[in-house]
Short mmCIF file of C-alpha atoms in Angstrom, two decimals:
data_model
loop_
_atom_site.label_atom_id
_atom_site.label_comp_id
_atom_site.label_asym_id
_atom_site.label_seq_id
_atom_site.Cartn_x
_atom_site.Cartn_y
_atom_site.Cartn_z
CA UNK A 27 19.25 24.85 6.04
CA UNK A 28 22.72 23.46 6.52
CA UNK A 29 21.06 19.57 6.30
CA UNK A 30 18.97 20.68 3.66
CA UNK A 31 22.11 21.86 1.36
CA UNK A 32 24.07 18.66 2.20
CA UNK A 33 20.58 16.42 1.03
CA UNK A 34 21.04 18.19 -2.43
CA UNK A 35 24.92 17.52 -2.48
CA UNK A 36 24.35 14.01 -1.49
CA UNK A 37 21.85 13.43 -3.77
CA UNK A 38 22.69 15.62 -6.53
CA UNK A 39 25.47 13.34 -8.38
CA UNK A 40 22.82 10.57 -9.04
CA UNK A 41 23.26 6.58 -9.62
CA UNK A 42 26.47 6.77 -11.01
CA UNK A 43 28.68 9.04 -8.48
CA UNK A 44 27.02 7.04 -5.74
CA UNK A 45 27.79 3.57 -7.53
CA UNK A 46 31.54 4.51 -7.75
CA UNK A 47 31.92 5.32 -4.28
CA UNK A 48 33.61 2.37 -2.03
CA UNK A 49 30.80 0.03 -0.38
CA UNK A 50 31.69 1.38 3.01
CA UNK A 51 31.23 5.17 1.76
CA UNK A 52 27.98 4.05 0.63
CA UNK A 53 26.72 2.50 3.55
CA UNK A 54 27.82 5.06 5.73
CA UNK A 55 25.90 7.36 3.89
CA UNK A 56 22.70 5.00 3.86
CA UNK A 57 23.18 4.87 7.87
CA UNK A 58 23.26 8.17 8.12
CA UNK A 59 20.43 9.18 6.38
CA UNK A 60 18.06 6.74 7.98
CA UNK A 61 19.16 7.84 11.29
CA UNK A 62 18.20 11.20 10.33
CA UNK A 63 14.57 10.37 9.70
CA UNK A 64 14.59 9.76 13.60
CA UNK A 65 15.74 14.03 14.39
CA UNK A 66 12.98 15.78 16.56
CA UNK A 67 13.36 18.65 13.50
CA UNK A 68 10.45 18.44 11.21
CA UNK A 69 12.61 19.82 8.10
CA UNK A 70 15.77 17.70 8.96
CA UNK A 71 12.80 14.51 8.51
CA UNK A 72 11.51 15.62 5.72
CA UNK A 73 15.08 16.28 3.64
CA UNK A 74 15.81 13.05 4.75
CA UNK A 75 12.98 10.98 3.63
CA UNK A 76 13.30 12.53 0.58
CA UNK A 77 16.80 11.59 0.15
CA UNK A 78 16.03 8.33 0.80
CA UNK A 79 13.73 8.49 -1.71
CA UNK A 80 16.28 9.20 -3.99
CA UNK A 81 18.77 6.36 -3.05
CA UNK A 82 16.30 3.80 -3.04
CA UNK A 83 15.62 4.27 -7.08
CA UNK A 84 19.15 3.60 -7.73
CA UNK A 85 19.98 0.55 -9.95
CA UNK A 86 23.14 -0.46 -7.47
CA UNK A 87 21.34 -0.36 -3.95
CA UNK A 88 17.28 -1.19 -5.32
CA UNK A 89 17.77 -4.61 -5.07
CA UNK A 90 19.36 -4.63 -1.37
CA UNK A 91 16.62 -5.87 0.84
CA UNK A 92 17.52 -4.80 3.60
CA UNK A 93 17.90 -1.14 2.43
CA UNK A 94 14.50 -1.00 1.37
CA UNK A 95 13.11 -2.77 4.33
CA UNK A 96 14.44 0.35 5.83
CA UNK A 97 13.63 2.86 3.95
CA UNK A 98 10.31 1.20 4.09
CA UNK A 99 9.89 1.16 7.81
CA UNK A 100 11.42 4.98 7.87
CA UNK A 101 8.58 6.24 5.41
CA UNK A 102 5.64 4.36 7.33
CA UNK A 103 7.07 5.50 10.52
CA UNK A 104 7.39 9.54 9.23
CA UNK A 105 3.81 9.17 8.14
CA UNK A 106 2.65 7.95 11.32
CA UNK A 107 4.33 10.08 14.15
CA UNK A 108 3.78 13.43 15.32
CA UNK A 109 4.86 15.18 12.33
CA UNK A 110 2.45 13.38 10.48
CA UNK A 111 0.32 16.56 10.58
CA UNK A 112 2.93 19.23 9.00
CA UNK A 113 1.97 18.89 5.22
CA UNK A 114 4.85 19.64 3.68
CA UNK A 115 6.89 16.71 5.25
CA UNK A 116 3.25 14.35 4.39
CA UNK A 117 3.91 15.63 0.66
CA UNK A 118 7.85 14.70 0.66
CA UNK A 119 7.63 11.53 2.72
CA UNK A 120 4.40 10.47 0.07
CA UNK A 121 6.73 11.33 -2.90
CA UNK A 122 9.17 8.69 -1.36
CA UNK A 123 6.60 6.10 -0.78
CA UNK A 124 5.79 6.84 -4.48
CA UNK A 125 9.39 6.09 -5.66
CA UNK A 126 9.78 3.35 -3.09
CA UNK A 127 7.18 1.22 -4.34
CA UNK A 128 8.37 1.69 -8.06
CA UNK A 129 11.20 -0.22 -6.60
CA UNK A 130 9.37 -2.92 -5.43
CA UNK A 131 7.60 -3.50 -8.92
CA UNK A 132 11.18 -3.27 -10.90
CA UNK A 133 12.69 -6.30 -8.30
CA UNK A 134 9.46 -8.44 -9.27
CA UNK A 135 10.05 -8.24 -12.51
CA UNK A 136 14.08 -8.16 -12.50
CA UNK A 137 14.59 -9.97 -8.90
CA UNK A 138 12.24 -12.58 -8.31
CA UNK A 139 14.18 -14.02 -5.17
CA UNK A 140 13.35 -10.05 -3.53
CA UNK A 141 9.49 -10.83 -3.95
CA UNK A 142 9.96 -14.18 -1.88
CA UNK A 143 11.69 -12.25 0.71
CA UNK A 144 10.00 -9.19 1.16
CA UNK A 145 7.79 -9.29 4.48
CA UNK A 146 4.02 -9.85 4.12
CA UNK A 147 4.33 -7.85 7.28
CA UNK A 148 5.92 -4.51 6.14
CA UNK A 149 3.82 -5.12 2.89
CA UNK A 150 0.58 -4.81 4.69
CA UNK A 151 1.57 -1.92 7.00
CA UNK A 152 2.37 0.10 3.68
CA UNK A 153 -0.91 -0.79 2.61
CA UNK A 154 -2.12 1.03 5.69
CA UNK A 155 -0.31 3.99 5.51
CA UNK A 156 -1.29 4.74 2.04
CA UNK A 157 -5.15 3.66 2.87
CA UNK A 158 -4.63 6.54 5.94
CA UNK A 159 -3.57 9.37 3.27
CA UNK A 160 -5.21 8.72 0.42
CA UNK A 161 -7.97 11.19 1.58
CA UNK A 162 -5.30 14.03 2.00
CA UNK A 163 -5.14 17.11 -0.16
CA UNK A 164 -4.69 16.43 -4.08
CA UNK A 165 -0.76 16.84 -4.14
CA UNK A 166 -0.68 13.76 -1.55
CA UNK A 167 -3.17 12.21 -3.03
CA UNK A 168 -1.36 11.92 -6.79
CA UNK A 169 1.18 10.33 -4.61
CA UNK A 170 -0.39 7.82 -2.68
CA UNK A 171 -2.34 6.44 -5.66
CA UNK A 172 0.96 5.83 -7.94
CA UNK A 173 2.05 4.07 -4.54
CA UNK A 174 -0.79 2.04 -4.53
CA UNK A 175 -0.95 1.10 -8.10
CA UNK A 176 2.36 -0.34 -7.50
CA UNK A 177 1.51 -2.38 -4.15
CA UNK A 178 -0.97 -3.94 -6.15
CA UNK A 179 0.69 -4.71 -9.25
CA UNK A 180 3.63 -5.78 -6.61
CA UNK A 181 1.61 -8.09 -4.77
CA UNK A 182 2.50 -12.03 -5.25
CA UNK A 183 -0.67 -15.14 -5.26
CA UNK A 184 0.70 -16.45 -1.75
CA UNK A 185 0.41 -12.75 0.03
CA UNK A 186 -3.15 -12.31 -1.59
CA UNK A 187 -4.83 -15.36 -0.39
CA UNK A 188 -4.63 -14.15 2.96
CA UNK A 189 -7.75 -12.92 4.22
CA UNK A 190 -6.13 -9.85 5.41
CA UNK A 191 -5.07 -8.76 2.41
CA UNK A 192 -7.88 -9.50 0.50
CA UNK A 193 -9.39 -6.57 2.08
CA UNK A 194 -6.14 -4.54 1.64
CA UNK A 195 -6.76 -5.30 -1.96
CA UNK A 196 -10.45 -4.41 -2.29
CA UNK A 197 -9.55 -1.02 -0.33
CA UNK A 198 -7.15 0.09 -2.34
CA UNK A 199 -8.77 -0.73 -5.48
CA UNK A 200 -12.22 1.44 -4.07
CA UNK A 201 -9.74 3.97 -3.21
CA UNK A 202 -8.30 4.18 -6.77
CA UNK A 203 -11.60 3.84 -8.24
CA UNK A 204 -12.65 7.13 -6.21
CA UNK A 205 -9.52 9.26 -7.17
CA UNK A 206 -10.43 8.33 -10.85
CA UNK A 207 -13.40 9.58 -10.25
CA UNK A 208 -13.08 12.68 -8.11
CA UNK A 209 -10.98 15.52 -7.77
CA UNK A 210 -8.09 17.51 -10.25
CA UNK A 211 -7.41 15.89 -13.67
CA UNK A 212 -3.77 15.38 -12.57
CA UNK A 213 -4.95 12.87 -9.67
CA UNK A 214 -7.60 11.10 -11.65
CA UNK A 215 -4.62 10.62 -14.85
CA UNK A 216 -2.54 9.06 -11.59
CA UNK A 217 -5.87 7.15 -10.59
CA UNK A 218 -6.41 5.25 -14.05
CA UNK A 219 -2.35 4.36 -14.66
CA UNK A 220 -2.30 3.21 -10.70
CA UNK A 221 -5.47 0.64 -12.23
CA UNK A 222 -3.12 -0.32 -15.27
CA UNK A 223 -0.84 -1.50 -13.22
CA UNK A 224 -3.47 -2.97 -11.04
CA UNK A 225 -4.71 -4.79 -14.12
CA UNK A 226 -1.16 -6.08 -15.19
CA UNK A 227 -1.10 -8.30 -11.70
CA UNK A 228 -2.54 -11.71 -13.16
CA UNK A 229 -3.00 -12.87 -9.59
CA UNK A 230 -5.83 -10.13 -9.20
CA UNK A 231 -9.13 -11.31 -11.33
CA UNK A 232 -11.61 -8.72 -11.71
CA UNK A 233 -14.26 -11.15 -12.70
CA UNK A 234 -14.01 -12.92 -9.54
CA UNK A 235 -13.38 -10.14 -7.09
CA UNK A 236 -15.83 -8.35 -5.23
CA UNK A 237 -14.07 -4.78 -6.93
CA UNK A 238 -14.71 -5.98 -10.48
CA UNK A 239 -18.13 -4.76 -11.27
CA UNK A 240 -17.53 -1.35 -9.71
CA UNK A 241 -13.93 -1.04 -11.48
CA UNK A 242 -15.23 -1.72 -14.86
CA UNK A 243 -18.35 0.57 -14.61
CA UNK A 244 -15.83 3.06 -13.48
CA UNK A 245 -13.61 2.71 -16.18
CA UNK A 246 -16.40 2.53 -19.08
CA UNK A 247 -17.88 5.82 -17.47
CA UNK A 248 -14.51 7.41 -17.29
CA UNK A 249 -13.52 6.37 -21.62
CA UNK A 250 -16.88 7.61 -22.27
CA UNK A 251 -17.66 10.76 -20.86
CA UNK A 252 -14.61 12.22 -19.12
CA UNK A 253 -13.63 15.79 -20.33
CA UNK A 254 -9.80 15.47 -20.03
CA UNK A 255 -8.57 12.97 -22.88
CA UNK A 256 -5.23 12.14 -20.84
CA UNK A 257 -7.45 10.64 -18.17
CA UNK A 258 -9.43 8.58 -21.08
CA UNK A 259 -6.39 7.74 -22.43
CA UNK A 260 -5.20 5.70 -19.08
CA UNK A 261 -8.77 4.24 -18.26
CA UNK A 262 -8.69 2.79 -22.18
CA UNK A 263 -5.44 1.57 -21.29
CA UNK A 264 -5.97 -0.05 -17.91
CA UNK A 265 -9.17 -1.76 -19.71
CA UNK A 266 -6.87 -3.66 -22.52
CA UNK A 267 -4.94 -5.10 -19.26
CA UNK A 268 -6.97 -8.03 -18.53
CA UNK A 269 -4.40 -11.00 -19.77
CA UNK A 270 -7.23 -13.13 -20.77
CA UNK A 271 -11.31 -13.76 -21.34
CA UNK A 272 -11.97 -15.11 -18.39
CA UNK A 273 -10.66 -11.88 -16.11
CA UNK A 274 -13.35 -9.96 -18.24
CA UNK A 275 -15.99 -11.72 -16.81
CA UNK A 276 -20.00 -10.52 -18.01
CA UNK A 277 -18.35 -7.00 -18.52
CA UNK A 278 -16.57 -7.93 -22.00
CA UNK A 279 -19.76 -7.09 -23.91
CA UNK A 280 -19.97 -3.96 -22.04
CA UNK A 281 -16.39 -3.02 -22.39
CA UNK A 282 -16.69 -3.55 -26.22
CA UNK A 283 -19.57 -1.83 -26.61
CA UNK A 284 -18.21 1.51 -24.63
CA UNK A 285 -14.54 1.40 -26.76
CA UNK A 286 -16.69 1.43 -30.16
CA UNK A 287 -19.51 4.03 -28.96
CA UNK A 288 -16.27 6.26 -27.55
CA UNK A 289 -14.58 6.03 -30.71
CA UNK A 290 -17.84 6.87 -32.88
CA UNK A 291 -17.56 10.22 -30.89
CA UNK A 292 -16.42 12.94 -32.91
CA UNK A 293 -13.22 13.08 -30.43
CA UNK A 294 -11.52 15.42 -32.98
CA UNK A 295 -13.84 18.05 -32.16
CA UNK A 296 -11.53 18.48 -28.73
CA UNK A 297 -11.56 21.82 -26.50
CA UNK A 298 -8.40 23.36 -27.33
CA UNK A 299 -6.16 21.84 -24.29
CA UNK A 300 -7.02 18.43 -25.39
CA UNK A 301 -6.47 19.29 -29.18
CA UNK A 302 -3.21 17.52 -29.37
CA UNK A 303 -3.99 14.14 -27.36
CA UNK A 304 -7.16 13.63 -29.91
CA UNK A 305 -5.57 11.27 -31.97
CA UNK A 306 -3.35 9.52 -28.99
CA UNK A 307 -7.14 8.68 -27.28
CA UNK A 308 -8.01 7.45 -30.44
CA UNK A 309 -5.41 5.04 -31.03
CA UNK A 310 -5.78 3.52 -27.55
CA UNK A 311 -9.15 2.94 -28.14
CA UNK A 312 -8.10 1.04 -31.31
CA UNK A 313 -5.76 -0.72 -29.19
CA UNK A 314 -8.21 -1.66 -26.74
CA UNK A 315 -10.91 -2.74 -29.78
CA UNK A 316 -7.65 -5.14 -31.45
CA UNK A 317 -7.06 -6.45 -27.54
CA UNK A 318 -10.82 -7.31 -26.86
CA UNK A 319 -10.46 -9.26 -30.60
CA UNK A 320 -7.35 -11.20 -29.85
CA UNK A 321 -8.83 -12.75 -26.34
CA UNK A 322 -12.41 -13.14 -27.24
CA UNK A 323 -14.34 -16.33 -27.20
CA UNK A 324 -16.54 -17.78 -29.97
CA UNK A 325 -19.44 -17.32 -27.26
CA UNK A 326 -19.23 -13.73 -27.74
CA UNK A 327 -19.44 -13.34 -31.29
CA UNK A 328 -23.22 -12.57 -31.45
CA UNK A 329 -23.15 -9.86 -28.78
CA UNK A 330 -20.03 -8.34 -30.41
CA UNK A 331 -21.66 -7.70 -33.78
CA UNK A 332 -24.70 -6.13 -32.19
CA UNK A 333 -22.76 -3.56 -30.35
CA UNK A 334 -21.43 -2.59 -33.52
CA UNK A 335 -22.90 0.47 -34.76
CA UNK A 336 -21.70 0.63 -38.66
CA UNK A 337 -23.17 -0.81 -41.70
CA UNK A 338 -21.71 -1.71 -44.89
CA UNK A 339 -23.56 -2.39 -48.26
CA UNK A 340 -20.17 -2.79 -50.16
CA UNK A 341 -17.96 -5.44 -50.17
CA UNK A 342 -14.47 -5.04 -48.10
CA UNK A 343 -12.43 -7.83 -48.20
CA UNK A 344 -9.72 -5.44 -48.08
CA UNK A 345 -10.83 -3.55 -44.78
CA UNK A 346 -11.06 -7.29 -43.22
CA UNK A 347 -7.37 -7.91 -44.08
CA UNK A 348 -6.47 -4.56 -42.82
CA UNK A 349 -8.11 -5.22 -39.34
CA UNK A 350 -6.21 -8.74 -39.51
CA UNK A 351 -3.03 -7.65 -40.32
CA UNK A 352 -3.20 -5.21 -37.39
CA UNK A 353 -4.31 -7.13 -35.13
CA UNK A 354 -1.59 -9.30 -36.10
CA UNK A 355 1.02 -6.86 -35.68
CA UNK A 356 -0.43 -5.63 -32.19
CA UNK A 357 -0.38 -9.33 -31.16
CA UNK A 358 3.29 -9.75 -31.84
CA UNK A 359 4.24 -6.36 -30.08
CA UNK A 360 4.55 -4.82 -33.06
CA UNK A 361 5.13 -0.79 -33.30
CA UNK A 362 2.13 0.38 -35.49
CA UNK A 363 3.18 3.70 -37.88
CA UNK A 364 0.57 6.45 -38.01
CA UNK A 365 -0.94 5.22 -41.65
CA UNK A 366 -1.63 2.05 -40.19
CA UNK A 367 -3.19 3.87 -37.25
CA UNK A 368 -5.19 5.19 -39.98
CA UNK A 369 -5.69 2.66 -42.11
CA UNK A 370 -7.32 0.62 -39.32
CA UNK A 371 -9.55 3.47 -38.30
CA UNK A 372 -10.81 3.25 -41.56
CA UNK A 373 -11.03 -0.47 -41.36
CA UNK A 374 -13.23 -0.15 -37.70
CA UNK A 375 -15.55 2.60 -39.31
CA UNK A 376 -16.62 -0.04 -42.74
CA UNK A 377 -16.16 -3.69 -41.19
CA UNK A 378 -19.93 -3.38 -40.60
CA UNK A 379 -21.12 -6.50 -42.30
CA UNK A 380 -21.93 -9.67 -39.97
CA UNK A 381 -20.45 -11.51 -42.37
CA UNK A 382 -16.86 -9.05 -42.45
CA UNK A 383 -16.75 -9.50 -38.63
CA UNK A 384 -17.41 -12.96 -38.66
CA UNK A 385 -14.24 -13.22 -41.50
CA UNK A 386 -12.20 -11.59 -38.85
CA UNK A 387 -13.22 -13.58 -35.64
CA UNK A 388 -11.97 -16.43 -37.81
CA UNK A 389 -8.88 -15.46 -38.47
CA UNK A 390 -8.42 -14.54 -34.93
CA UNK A 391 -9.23 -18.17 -33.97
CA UNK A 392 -5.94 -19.34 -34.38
CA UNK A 393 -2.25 -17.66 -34.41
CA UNK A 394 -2.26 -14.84 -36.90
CA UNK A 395 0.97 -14.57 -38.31
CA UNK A 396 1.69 -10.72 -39.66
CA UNK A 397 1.69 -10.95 -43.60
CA UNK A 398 5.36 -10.60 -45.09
CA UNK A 399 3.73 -8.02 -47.79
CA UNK A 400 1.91 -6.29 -45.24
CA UNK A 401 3.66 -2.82 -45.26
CA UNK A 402 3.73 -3.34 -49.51
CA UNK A 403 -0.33 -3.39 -48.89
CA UNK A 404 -0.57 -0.50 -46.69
CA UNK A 405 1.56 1.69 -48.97
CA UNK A 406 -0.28 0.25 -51.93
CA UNK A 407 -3.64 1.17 -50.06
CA UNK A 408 -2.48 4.60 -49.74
CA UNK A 409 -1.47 5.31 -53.20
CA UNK A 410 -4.55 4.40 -54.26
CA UNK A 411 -6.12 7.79 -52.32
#
């Protein structure tokens, strides 16, 4: 108890109290703590892995690679002792492993020299541990898979061409694609944003990976049919991750296909939990139609068109520019407002036309530049209503 009540002290004044303390305080404290994690009491390991946990989030001690080494070593070696059966310490020490490996994902993109250095080493054995728990009850489980997400978004082109962890990498993604699958709603949300981070690692190519087929069935199944929109909301999400054409592979047509026949569903008709994420799913379907535009190749034009399930007898010059314009904007990392939201919706559900589609595949050919009057035309638009 007395341990426990000092973890919350130590911990309890956050990044900034622990930043202005002298260098020596602070490593005295780090020291400390990671001896603790060797005590023969299961609660004194537990607070402090957990602490650790804490620290290692912390702007002015994330980047110190030896630190994290440690901390690293301390949560593989908590999970694989003879505590490694008391669940409560499994759930703390996974909740570290969770925050540990967000670490690892802000130095790649803030500390590229820490990627470089980090051992391939400890990087696989972390791979292992998490591969060992991901079975465990659901509470682990939501950890394991954020932790896993974030290995393989972590994970550089000279670690992955090793054989080894080419399997590491097809495991884990099998093991994300089953918690996305399987088990409570909070798990399978953690599933699908541990894949968009997957996704966001250009050095992993679905299309060329023995994973790929399975992970985009998964994901289609999961944007079409799944009963909890939070969990469509992430697979829709993960899907518009692909950087380019080419990691898309013979599932594009497939992946268009599902993101238009989701968004024909009457998603507004939503059981009353889901009642306030209708129109969230709904614009990250849009966002996943505008991303499938922006990287698609003339090749695919054909297929495209006769996925789509709208017709159009009336002209719509006007809903072309719309899509255009928005697709623009989206391109350029543009914020979107909620009538353009609309507006495009509107533009999706009349753009039926072969020859509307094939206007906007044009324009999409080369750099679309976002129209200077193109919030005068939305506002226009609307005043027209």
């Amino acid at each position: 108890k007395q341990w426990y009540q000092r973890r919350v002290a130590i911990t309890a004044g956050g990044n900034m109290v622990f930043g202005a303390l002298e260098t020596h305080t602070q490593r005295l404290i780090m020291t400390l703590v990671l001896a603790l994690t060797h005590h023969p009491t299961i609660t004194v390991v537990s607070s402090a892995c957990r602490c650790l946990g804490v620290f290692v989030t912390y702007p002015v001690i994330r980047d110190d690679l030896l630190f994290v080494a440690d901390t690293a070593n301390a949560i593989i070696r908590s999970l694989e002792d003879r505590h490694a059966g008391d669940v409560s310490l499994v759930l703390r020490v996974s909740w570290s492993l969770g925050n540990l490996s967000d670490t690892l994902v802000a130095n790649k993109s803030n500390n590229p020299m820490f990627v470089n250095d980090f051992s391939d080493l400890l990087l696989g054995r972390l791979f292992e541990v998490c591969m060992r728990w991901v079975g465990g009850n659901d509470k682990i489980k939501s950890n394991i898979v954020r932790a896993l997400g974030n290995l393989l978004k972590f994970i550089k082109k000279t670690t992955y061409e090793k054989v080894h962890f080419m399997d590491y990498v097809a495991s884990g993604v099998k093991c994300l694609l089953q918690a996305a699958n399987t088990g409570m709603m909070k798990t399978r949300w953690n599933a699908c944003y541990a894949l968009v981070n997957t996704l966001q690692n250009p050095v992993l190519n679905p299309a060329t990976s023995t994973w790929g087929e399975q992970l985009f069935t998964t994901l289609e199944d999961v944007i079409r049919t799944c009963k909890n929109y939070k969990v469509r909301i992430n697979a829709a999400l993960a899907l518009a991750q692909c950087p380019t054409r080419t990691h898309y592979g013979d599932f594009f047509l497939r992946i268009w296909g599902a993101a238009l026949a989701s968004l024909t569903q009457d998603i507004r008709e939503a059981p009353a939990n889901m009642v306030g994420y209708s129109e969230k799913l709904r614009l990250q379907l849009l966002l996943l139609l505008c991303h499938l535009v922006l990287v698609h190749e003339p090749a695919d034009r054909a297929g495209m068109v006769r996925y789509f399930p709208f017709t159009s007898s009336t002209g719509d010059e006007e809903e072309v520019r719309r899509v255009v314009v928005t697709c623009a904007r989206i391109s350029n990392n543009d914020t979107l407002t909620p009538v353009e939201v609309e507006c495009f919706g509107t533009a999706i559900k009349t753009c039926g036309e072969v020859g509307s589609w094939f206007t906007v595949f044009e324009h999409m050919l080369t750099p679309v530049k976002l129209p200077s009057d193109a919030e005068a035309f939305v506002t226009s638009d609307i005043s027209k209503k």
